[in-house]
């Protein structure tokens, strides 16, 4: 589903060139959950932004769902962002003046789903928040807000979920609920989930762990010691 080939991203700064990513090869299949693990500044967000077509690489090629993002018109990239990828952020990024249901509906509308209303209700129910549909984000706990953000991502129906430290603001127990939801998306719904974290424990839930350091892939394989269910994670 996702295929990066020799991808680099350099930034020109006052002090010279910074290589946020260098020569990255990566593949993620449909139904696979891959954790991108690494310390602050290693290039994790840069990688997600490239796969999400929010940024373009300075070298290499990126193919997602059969489309070469590096050889695609602006109009086609806009369609790609609407219909193929969706983001979940550390800081939820809900619209404060929209209710939980309206936030979720936004996701369905962006993807131009004809069944937007029904799909939004169904997804909000799936994350266990049907009874909070009319609440505004300010009336929800952090974990509930992140569940709404995940529901908004799922409501797009898009096959690729890009999650940037989605549990970073949450306590351990609530964080695990969020990870359960993401794991289901890969295992049950057949989506590709790219989950960014600096937490080695979270990487244990992955089908594959890609370790980044200084913008380069240091390792790519199943978690050391084997994959464990989210329920068994402790941090
Ligand atoms: N717009 C930019 N201009 C210049 N340098 C940048 C820019 N964006 C990112 N960088 C640099 O690229 C490197 C990778 O940044 P990135 O945000 O991808 O790291 P990260 O792994 O997501 O870190 P964190 O865990 O702190 O979020 C960093 O050294 C950063 O300073
Ligand atoms: Mg980051």
PDB file of N, CA and C and ligand atoms in Angstrom, residues 11 13 18 20 39-46 165, ligand 1:
ATOM      1  N   UNK A  11      16.288  20.195   4.230  1.00  0.00           N
ATOM      2  CA  UNK A  11      15.811  21.557   4.443  1.00  0.00           C
ATOM      3  C   UNK A  11      16.990  22.504   4.351  1.00  0.00           C
ATOM      4  N   UNK A  13      18.511  25.745   5.662  1.00  0.00           N
ATOM      5  CA  UNK A  13      18.373  26.668   6.788  1.00  0.00           C
ATOM      6  C   UNK A  13      19.501  27.693   6.702  1.00  0.00           C
ATOM      7  N   UNK A  18      19.923  20.770   6.253  1.00  0.00           N
ATOM      8  CA  UNK A  18      19.595  19.748   7.251  1.00  0.00           C
ATOM      9  C   UNK A  18      18.919  18.589   6.538  1.00  0.00           C
ATOM     10  N   UNK A  20      16.583  15.910   7.051  1.00  0.00           N
ATOM     11  CA  UNK A  20      15.605  15.360   7.990  1.00  0.00           C
ATOM     12  C   UNK A  20      15.393  13.876   7.740  1.00  0.00           C
ATOM     13  N   UNK A  39      13.997   8.781  18.434  1.00  0.00           N
ATOM     14  CA  UNK A  39      14.026   9.932  19.340  1.00  0.00           C
ATOM     15  C   UNK A  39      13.579  11.221  18.657  1.00  0.00           C
ATOM     16  N   UNK A  40      13.382  12.233  19.439  1.00  0.00           N
ATOM     17  CA  UNK A  40      12.979  13.537  18.922  1.00  0.00           C
ATOM     18  C   UNK A  40      13.968  14.008  17.856  1.00  0.00           C
ATOM     19  N   UNK A  41      13.419  14.488  16.748  1.00  0.00           N
ATOM     20  CA  UNK A  41      14.266  15.045  15.700  1.00  0.00           C
ATOM     21  C   UNK A  41      14.784  14.027  14.699  1.00  0.00           C
ATOM     22  N   UNK A  42      14.394  12.757  14.823  1.00  0.00           N
ATOM     23  CA  UNK A  42      14.947  11.733  13.923  1.00  0.00           C
ATOM     24  C   UNK A  42      14.246  11.697  12.565  1.00  0.00           C
ATOM     25  N   UNK A  43      13.135  12.441  12.429  1.00  0.00           N
ATOM     26  CA  UNK A  43      12.492  12.517  11.115  1.00  0.00           C
ATOM     27  C   UNK A  43      11.124  11.850  11.026  1.00  0.00           C
ATOM     28  N   UNK A  44      10.541  11.509  12.158  1.00  0.00           N
ATOM     29  CA  UNK A  44       9.270  10.766  12.157  1.00  0.00           C
ATOM     30  C   UNK A  44       8.133  11.581  11.530  1.00  0.00           C
ATOM     31  N   UNK A  45       7.977  12.810  11.987  1.00  0.00           N
ATOM     32  CA  UNK A  45       6.889  13.636  11.454  1.00  0.00           C
ATOM     33  C   UNK A  45       7.138  13.973   9.984  1.00  0.00           C
ATOM     34  N   UNK A  46       8.391  14.204   9.646  1.00  0.00           N
ATOM     35  CA  UNK A  46       8.741  14.446   8.244  1.00  0.00           C
ATOM     36  C   UNK A  46       8.278  13.282   7.385  1.00  0.00           C
ATOM     37  N   UNK A 165       2.273  10.204  17.262  1.00  0.00           N
ATOM     38  CA  UNK A 165       2.272  10.181  18.743  1.00  0.00           C
ATOM     39  C   UNK A 165       0.848  10.332  19.299  1.00  0.00           C
TER      40      UNK A 165
HETATM   41  N1  LIG B   1      10.757  23.165   8.111  1.00  0.00           N
HETATM   42  C1  LIG B   1      11.941  22.765   8.574  1.00  0.00           C
HETATM   43  N2  LIG B   1      13.050  23.485   8.379  1.00  0.00           N
HETATM   44  C2  LIG B   1      14.257  23.079   8.819  1.00  0.00           C
HETATM   45  N3  LIG B   1      14.454  21.943   9.524  1.00  0.00           N
HETATM   46  C3  LIG B   1      13.393  21.184   9.769  1.00  0.00           C
HETATM   47  C4  LIG B   1      12.081  21.536   9.328  1.00  0.00           C
HETATM   48  N4  LIG B   1      11.216  20.571   9.720  1.00  0.00           N
HETATM   49  C5  LIG B   1      11.953  19.668  10.390  1.00  0.00           C
HETATM   50  N5  LIG B   1      13.247  20.013  10.423  1.00  0.00           N
HETATM   51  C6  LIG B   1      14.356  19.272  11.037  1.00  0.00           C
HETATM   52  O1  LIG B   1      14.305  17.949  10.546  1.00  0.00           O
HETATM   53  C7  LIG B   1      14.574  17.013  11.597  1.00  0.00           C
HETATM   54  C8  LIG B   1      13.439  16.027  11.740  1.00  0.00           C
HETATM   55  O2  LIG B   1      12.276  16.698  12.214  1.00  0.00           O
HETATM   56  P1  LIG B   1      10.931  15.913  12.563  1.00  0.00           P
HETATM   57  O3  LIG B   1       9.918  16.916  12.941  1.00  0.00           O
HETATM   58  O4  LIG B   1      10.605  15.009  11.438  1.00  0.00           O
HETATM   59  O5  LIG B   1      11.373  15.048  13.834  1.00  0.00           O
HETATM   60  P2  LIG B   1      10.515  14.074  14.767  1.00  0.00           P
HETATM   61  O6  LIG B   1      11.190  12.736  14.745  1.00  0.00           O
HETATM   62  O7  LIG B   1       9.081  14.124  14.378  1.00  0.00           O
HETATM   63  O8  LIG B   1      10.718  14.706  16.225  1.00  0.00           O
HETATM   64  P3  LIG B   1       9.697  14.803  17.477  1.00  0.00           P
HETATM   65  O9  LIG B   1       9.700  13.437  18.128  1.00  0.00           O
HETATM   66  O10 LIG B   1      10.325  15.839  18.356  1.00  0.00           O
HETATM   67  O11 LIG B   1       8.362  15.202  16.970  1.00  0.00           O
HETATM   68  C9  LIG B   1      14.829  17.844  12.842  1.00  0.00           C
HETATM   69  O12 LIG B   1      16.212  18.009  12.990  1.00  0.00           O
HETATM   70  C10 LIG B   1      14.173  19.160  12.529  1.00  0.00           C
HETATM   71  O13 LIG B   1      14.799  20.220  13.208  1.00  0.00           O
END
